[in-house]
Tab-separated table of C-alpha atoms in Angstrom:
chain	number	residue	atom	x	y	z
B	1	UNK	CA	-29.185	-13.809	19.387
B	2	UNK	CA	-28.390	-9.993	19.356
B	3	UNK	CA	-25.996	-8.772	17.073
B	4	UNK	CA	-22.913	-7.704	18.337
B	5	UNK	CA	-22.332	-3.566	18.129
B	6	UNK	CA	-19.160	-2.037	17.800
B	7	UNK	CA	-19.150	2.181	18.529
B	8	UNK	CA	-17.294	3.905	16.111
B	9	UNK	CA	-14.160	5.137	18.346
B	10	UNK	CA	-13.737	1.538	19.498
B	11	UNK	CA	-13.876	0.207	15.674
B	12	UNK	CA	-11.223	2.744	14.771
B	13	UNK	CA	-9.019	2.096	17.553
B	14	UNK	CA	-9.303	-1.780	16.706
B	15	UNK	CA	-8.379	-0.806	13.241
B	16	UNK	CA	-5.564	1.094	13.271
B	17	UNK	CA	-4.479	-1.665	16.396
B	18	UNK	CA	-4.520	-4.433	13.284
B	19	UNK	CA	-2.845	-1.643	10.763
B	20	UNK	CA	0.226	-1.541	13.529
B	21	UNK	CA	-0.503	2.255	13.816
B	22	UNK	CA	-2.033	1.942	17.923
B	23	UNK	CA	0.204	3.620	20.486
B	24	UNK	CA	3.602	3.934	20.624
B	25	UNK	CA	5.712	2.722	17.434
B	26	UNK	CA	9.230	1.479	17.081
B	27	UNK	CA	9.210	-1.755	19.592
B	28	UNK	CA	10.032	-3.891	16.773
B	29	UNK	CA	13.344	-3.657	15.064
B	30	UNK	CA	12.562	-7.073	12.787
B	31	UNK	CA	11.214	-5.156	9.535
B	32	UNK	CA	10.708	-8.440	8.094
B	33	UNK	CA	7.773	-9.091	10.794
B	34	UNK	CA	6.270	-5.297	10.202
B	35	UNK	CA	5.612	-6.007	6.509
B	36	UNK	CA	4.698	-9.178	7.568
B	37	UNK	CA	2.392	-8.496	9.895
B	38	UNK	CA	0.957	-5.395	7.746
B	39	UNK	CA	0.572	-8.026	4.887
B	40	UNK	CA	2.424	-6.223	1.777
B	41	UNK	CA	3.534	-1.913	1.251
B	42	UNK	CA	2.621	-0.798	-1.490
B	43	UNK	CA	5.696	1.322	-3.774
B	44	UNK	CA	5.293	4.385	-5.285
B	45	UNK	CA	7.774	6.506	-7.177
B	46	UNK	CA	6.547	9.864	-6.019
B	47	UNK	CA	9.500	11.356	-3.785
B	48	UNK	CA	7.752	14.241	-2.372
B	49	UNK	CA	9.299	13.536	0.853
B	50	UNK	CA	10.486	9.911	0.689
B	51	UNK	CA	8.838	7.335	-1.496
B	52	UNK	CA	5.587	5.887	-0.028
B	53	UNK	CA	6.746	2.901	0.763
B	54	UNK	CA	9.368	4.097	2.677
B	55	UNK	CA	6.872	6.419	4.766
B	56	UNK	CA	4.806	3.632	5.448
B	57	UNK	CA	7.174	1.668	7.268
B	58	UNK	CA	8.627	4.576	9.236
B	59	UNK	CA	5.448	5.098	10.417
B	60	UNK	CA	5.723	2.060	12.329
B	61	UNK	CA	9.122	2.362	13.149
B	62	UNK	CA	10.633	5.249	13.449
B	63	UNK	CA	14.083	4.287	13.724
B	64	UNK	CA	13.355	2.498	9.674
B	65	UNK	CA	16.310	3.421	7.161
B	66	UNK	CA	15.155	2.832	3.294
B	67	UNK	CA	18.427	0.496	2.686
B	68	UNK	CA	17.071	-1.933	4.972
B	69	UNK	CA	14.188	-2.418	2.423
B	70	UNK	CA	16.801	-3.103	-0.855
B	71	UNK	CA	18.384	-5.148	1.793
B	72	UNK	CA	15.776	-7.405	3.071
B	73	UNK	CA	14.354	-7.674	-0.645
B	74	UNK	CA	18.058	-7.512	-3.114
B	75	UNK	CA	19.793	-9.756	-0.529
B	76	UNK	CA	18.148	-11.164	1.972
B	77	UNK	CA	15.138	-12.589	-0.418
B	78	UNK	CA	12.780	-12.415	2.097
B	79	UNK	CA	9.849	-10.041	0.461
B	80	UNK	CA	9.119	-9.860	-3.325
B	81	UNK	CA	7.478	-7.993	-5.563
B	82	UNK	CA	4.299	-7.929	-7.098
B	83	UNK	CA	0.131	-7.197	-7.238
B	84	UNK	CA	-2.089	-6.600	-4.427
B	85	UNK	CA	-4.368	-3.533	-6.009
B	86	UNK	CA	-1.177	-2.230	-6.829
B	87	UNK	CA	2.783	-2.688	-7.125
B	88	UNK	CA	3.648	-3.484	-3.814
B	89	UNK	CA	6.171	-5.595	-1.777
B	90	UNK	CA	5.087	-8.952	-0.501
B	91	UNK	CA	6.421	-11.333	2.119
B	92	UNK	CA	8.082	-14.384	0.295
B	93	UNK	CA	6.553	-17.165	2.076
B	94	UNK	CA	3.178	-15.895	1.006
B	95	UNK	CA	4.647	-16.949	-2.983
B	96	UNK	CA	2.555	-19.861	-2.791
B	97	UNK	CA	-0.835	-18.045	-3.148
B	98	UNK	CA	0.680	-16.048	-5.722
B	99	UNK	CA	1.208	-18.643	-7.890
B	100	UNK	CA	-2.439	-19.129	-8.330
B	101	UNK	CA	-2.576	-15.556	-9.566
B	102	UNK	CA	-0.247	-15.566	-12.183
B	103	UNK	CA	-2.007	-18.875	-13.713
B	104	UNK	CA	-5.380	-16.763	-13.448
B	105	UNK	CA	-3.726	-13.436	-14.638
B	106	UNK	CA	-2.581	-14.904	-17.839
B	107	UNK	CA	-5.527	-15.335	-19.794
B	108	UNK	CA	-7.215	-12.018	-18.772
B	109	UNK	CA	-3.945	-9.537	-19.078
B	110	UNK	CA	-3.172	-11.221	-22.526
B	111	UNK	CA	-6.259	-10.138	-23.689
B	112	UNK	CA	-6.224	-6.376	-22.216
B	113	UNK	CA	-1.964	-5.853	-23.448
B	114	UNK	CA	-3.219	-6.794	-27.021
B	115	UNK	CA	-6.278	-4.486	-26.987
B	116	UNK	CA	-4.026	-1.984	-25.653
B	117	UNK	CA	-0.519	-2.417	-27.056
B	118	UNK	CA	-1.600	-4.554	-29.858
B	119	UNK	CA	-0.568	-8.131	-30.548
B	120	UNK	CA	3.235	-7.078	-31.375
B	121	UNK	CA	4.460	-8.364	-28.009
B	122	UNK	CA	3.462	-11.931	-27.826
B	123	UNK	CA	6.360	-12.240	-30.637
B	124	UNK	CA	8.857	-10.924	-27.793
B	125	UNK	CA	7.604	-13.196	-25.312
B	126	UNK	CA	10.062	-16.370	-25.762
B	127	UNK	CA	12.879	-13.862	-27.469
B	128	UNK	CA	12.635	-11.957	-24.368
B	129	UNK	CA	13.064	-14.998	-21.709
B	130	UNK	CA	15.653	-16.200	-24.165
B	131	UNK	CA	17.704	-12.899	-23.691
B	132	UNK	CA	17.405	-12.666	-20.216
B	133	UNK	CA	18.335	-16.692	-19.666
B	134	UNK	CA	21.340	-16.213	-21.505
B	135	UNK	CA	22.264	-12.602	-20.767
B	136	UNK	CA	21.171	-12.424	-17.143
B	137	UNK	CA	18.425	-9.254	-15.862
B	138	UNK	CA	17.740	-6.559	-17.886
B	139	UNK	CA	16.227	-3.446	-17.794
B	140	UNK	CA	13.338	-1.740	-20.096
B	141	UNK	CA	16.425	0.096	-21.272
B	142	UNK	CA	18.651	-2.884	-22.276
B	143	UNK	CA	15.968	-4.327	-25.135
B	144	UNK	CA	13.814	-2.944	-27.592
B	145	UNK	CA	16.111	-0.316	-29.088
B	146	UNK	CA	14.702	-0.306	-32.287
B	147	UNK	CA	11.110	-0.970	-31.612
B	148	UNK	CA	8.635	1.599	-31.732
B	149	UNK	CA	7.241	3.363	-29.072
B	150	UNK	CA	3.028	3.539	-28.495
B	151	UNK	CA	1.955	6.030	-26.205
B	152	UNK	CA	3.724	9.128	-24.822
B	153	UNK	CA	5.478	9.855	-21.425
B	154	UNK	CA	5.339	7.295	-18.445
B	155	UNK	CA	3.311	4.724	-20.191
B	156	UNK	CA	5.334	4.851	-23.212
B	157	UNK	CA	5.842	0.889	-24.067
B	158	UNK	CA	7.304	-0.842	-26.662
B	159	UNK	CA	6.943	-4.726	-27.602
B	160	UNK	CA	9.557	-5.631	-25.039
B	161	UNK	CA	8.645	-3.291	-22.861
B	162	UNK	CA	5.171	-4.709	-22.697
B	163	UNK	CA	6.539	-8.350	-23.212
B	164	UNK	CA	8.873	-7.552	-19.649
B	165	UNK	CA	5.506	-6.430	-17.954
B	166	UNK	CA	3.527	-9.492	-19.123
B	167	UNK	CA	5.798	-12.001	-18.037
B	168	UNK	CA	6.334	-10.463	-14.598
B	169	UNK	CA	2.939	-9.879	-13.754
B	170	UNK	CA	2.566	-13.767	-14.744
B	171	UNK	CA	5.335	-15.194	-13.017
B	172	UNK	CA	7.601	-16.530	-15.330
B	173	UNK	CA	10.168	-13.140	-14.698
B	174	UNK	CA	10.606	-11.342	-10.862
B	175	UNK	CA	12.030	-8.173	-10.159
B	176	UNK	CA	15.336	-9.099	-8.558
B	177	UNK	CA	16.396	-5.274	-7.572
B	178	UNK	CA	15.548	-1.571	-8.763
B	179	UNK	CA	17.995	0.806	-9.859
B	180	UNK	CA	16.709	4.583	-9.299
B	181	UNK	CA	13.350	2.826	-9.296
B	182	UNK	CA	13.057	1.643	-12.238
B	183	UNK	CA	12.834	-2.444	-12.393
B	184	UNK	CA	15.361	-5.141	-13.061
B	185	UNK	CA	13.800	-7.876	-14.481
B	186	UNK	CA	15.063	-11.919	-14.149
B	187	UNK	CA	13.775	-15.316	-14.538
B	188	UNK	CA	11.749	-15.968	-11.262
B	189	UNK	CA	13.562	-19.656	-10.831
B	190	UNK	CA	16.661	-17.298	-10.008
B	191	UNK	CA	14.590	-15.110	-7.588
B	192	UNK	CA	11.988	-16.904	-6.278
B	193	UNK	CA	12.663	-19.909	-3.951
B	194	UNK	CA	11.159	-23.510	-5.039
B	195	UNK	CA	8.054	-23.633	-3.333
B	196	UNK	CA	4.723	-25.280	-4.691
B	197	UNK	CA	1.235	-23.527	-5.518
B	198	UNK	CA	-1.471	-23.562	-3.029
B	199	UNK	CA	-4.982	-24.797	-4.221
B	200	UNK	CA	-7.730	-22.784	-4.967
B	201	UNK	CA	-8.851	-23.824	-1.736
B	202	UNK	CA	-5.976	-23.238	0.311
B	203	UNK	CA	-5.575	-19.748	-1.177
B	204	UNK	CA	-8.980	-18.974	-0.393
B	205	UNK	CA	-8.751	-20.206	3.328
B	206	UNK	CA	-5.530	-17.817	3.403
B	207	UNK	CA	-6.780	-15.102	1.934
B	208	UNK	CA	-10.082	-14.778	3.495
B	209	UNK	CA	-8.149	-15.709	7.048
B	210	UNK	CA	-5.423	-13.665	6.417
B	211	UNK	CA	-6.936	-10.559	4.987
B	212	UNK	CA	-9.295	-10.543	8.375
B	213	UNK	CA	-6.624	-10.657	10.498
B	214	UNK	CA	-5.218	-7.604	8.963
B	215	UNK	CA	-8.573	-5.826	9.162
B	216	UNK	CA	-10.356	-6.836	12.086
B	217	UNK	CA	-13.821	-6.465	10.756
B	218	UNK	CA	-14.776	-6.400	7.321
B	219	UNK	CA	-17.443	-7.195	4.735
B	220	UNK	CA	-16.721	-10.204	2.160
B	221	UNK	CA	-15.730	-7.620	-0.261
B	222	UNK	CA	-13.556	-5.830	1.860
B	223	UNK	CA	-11.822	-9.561	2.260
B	224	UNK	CA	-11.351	-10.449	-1.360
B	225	UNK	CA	-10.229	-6.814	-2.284
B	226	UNK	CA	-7.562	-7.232	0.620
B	227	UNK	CA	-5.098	-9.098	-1.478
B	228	UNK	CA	-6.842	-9.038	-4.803
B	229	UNK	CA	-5.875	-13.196	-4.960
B	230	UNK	CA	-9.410	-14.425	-5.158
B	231	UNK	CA	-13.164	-13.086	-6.428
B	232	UNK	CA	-15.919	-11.375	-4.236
B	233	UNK	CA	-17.892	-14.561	-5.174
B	234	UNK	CA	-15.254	-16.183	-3.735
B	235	UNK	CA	-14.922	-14.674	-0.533
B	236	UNK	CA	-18.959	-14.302	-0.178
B	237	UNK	CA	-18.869	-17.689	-0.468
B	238	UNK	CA	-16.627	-18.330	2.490
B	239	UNK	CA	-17.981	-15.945	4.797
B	240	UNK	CA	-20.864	-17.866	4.564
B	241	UNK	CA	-19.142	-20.993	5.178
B	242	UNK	CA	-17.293	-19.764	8.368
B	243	UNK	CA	-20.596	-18.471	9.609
B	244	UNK	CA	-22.122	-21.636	9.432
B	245	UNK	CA	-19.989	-23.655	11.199
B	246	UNK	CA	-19.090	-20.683	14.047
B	247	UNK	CA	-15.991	-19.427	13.292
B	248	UNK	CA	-17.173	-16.076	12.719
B	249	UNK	CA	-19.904	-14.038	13.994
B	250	UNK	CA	-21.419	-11.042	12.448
B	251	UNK	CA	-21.055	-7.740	13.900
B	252	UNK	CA	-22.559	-4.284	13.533
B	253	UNK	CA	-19.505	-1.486	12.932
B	254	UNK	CA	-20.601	2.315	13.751
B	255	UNK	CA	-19.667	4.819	11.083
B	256	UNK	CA	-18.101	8.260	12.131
B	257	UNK	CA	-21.878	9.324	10.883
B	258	UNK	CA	-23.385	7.365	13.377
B	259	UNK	CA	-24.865	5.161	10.639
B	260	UNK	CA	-24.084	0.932	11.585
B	261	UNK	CA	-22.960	-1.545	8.769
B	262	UNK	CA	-23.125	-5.113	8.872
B	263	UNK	CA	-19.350	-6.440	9.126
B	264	UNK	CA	-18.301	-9.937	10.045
B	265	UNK	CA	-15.164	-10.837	12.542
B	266	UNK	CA	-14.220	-13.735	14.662
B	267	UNK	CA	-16.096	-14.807	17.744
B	268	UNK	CA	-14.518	-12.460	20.683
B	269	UNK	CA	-13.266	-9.566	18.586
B	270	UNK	CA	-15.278	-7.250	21.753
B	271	UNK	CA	-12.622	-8.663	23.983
B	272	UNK	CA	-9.826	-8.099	22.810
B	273	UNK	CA	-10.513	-4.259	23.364
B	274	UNK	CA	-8.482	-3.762	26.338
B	275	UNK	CA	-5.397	-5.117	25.278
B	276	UNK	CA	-5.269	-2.218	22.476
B	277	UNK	CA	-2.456	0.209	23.371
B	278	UNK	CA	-3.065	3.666	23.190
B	279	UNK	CA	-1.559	6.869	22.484
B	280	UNK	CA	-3.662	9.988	22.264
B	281	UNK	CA	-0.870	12.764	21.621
B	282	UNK	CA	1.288	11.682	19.329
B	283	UNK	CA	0.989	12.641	15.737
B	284	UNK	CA	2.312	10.417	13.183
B	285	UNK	CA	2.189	12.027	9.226
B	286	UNK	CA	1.130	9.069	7.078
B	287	UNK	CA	1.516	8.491	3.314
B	288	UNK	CA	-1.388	8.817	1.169
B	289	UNK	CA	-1.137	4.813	0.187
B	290	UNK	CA	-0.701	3.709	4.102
B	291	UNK	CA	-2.428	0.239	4.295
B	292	UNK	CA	-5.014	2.243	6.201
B	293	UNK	CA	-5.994	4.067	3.479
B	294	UNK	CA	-5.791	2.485	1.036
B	295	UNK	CA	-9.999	1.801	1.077
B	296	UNK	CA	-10.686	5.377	0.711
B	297	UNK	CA	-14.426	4.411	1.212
B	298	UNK	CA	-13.779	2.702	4.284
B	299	UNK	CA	-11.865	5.459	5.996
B	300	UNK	CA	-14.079	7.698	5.040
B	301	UNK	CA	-17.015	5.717	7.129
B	302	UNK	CA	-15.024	5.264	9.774
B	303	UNK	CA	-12.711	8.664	10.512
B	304	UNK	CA	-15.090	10.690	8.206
B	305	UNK	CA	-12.045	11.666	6.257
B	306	UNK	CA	-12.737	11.986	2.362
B	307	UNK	CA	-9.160	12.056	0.534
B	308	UNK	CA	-8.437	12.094	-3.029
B	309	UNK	CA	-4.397	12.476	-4.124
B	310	UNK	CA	-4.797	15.876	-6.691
B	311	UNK	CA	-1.591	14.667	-8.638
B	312	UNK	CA	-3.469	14.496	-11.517
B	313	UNK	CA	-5.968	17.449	-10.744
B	314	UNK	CA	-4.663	20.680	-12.683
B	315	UNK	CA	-2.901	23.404	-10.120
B	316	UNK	CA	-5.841	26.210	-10.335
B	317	UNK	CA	-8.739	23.111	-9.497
B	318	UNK	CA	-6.808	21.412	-6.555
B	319	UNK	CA	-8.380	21.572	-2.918
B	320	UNK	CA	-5.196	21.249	-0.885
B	321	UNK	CA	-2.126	20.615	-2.966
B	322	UNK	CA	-0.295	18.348	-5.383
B	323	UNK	CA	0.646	15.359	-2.420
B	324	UNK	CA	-1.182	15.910	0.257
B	325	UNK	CA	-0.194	13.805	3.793
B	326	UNK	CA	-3.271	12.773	6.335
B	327	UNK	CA	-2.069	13.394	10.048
B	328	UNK	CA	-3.106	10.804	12.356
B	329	UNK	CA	-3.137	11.918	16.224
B	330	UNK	CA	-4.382	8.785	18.320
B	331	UNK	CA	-7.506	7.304	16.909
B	332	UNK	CA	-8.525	10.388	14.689
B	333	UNK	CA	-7.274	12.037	11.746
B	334	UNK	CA	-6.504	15.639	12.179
B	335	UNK	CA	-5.834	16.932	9.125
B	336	UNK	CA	-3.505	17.372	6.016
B	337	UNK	CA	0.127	18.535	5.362
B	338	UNK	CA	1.378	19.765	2.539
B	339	UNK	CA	5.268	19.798	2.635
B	340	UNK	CA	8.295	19.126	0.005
B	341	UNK	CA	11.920	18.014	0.916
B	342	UNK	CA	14.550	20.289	-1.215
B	343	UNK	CA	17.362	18.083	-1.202
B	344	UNK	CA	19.727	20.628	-3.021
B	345	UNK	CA	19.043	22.998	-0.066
B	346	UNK	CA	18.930	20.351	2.954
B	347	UNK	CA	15.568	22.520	3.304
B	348	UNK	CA	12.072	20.759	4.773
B	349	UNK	CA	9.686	23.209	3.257
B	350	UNK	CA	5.453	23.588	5.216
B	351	UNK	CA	3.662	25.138	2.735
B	352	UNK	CA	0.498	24.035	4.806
B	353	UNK	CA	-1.686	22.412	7.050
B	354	UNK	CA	-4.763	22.028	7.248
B	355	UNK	CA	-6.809	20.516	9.941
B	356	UNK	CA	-9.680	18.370	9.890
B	357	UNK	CA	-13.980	19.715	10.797
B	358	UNK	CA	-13.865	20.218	14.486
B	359	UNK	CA	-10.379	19.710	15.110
B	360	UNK	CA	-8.483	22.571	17.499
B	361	UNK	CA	-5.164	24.179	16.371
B	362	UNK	CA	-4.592	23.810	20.520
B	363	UNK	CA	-1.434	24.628	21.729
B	364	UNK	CA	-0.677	20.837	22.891
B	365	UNK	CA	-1.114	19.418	19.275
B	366	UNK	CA	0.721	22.034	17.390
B	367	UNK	CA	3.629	21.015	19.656
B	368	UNK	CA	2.943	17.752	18.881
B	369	UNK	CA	2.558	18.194	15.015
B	370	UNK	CA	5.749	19.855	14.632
B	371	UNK	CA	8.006	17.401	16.611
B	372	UNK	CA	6.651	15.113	14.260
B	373	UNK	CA	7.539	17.482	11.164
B	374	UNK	CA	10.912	17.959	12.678
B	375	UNK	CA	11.433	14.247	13.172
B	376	UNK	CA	10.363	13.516	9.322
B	377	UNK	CA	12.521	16.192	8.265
B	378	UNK	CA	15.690	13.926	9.876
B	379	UNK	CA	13.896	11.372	7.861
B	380	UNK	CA	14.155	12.920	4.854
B	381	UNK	CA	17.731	14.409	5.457
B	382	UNK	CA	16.603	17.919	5.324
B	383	UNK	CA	18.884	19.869	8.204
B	384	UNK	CA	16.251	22.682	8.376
B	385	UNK	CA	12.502	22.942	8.451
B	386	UNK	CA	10.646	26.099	6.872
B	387	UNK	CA	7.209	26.940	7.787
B	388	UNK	CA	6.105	29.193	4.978
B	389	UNK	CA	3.903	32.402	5.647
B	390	UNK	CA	0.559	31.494	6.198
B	391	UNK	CA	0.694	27.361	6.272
B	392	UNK	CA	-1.657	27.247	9.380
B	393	UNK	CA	-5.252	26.566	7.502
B	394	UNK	CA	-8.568	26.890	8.798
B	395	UNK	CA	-9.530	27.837	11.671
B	396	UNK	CA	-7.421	28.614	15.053
């Protein structure tokens, strides 16, 4: 039997259909069935504009206030916090799969804290869930006054400190709120609801099923990196399971080079084409850690778009600028924005923009690009919008 093949501009509108970033945004008020639905949103601390997470989820709804996040997480206990590949925020009926994690965590992170903080913590391990049980949450700043400090700057961690970290990431503490971002640590029983732990089997059925879902089409990698709950072993495995018994097919994805790579999906994915809404004008700015980019390898083979963030890349060496955003107009990516919120000033300042190889600075996507600067200045709070000399890059 042939091999299904999947052109490029179909496989990225099918993909950013599953990433909830296909036509026109904002039918769903229920924020609680956008993360679900996305699967978890990342956090980041870096306010440029807003807060990643925060930019994710306007995104997709552009009528998304950052409150109804602390709400939905601080009161209504319906997402929590914890590890994909990175901090993010979780729906809390997927807990169950979780709980495999922190069992397999343990053994692993205890090793890496005491290569890398030393063996100091595990002696604040029982004194710290002692505290906390009889004292209620805490904060990094509420223990470890007198301890000394390893490190320098962010990753500055004492014993309890790294004890608070540990016992989070292992699920016998939760983050029950953040105050100016930084975490508030309790015992999970007082968080988290009482729900059991899914098998090893169960979790892999879910994560395999769920991650594919999400994506579309994917490799077995691409499935066990989704949710970072289970191995690539693991998923290989199961994708050779599923194939055996019909229940998913294997399917050639076009690159933006023109290059095919072997992907599986489920039996019918080809038909599912037309119900895919569409919008092809308008331009939605997009976080650097949207879902959709988050596999910077993937994105690049399918939009063509290589992105690295140049936080860390010193001022003289950087390409663009310190936090750049991708554009996203339809199925393509048009370019990057460069632009800071000055909150003292109520000011949105462009520094730049800089569109994509082969993209047109036409006169019906400028328009476009700056109703959508002018709607994530309201966003942001800024009352005015300043294009600074020169911020149209490249060419005309």
């Amino acid at each position: 039997m042939a091999i299904p093949v999947l052109d490029n501009r179909t496989a990225r509108q099918i993909f950013l259909d599953r990433h909830l970033l296909a036509g026109i945004t904002g039918k769903t008020t229920d924020l609680g069935a956008l993360i679900r639905n996305l699967g978890f949103v990342q956090l980041d601390s870096i306010r440029t504009v807003e807060r990643a997470h925060h930019m994710i989820l306007r995104a997709r709804q552009p009528g998304y206030k950052p409150k109804a996040l602390k709400l939905l997480m601080e009161r209504d206990r319906a997402v929590f916090e914890h590890w994909t590949h990175d901090a993010s925020v979780i729906p809390m009926d997927f807990l169950p799969y979780w709980k495999m994690k922190f069992e397999r965590t343990y053994p692993a992170l205890l090793e890496r804290f005491i290569e890398w903080r030393g063996a100091a913590f595990q002696d604040k391990l029982d004194e710290t869930l002692r505290h906390i049980e009889a004292e209620g949450p805490v904060g990094v700043g509420d223990i470890g006054h007198e301890e000394e400090r390893s490190g320098g700057g962010w990753w500055e961690w004492h014993p309890s400190k790294t004890a608070l970290e540990f016992l989070w990431r292992t699920g016998r503490l939760a983050i029950t709120r953040r105050e100016n971002f930084n975490k508030i640590y309790d015992l999970a029983a007082r968080v988290y609801p009482n729900c059991g732990t899914a098998s090893l089997e169960e979790t892999l059925d879910w994560s395999c099923n769920a991650a594919l879902d999400r994506l579309g089409f994917a490799t077995s990698g691409e499935l066990a990196a989704f949710w970072k709950l289970i191995s690539p072993a693991e998923a290989k495995t199961w994708v050779a399971r599923e194939l055996d018994v019909d229940r998913l097919e294997e399917i050639d994805v076009e690159g933006s080079d023109g290059r095919s790579r072997r992907h599986i999906a489920r039996p019918g994915l080809l038909d599912t084409i037309s119900d895919i809404p569409t919008n092809a004008t308008r331009v939605k700015i997009l976080s650097p850690f949207d879902p959709m980019l988050r596999d910077r390898n993937r994105t690049e083979r399918l939009f063509g778009f290589f992105y690295r963030i140049e936080v860390f890349v010193p001022e003289p060496k950087r390409q663009y600028g310190y936090y750049v955003f991708p554009v996203l107009q339809g199925d393509r990516i048009i370019g990057r924005l460069d632009t800071k919120a000055d909150r003292a000033s109520g000011t949105l300042n462009v520094r730049a923009f800089w569109p994509e190889k082969g993209i047109r600075r036409s006169a019906g996507r400028m328009e476009a690009l700056s109703k959508e600067i002018e709607r994530l200045a309201r966003f942001a709070e800024c009352e005015e919008t300043r294009y600074e000399a020169g911020w149209l890059r490249g060419a005309g």
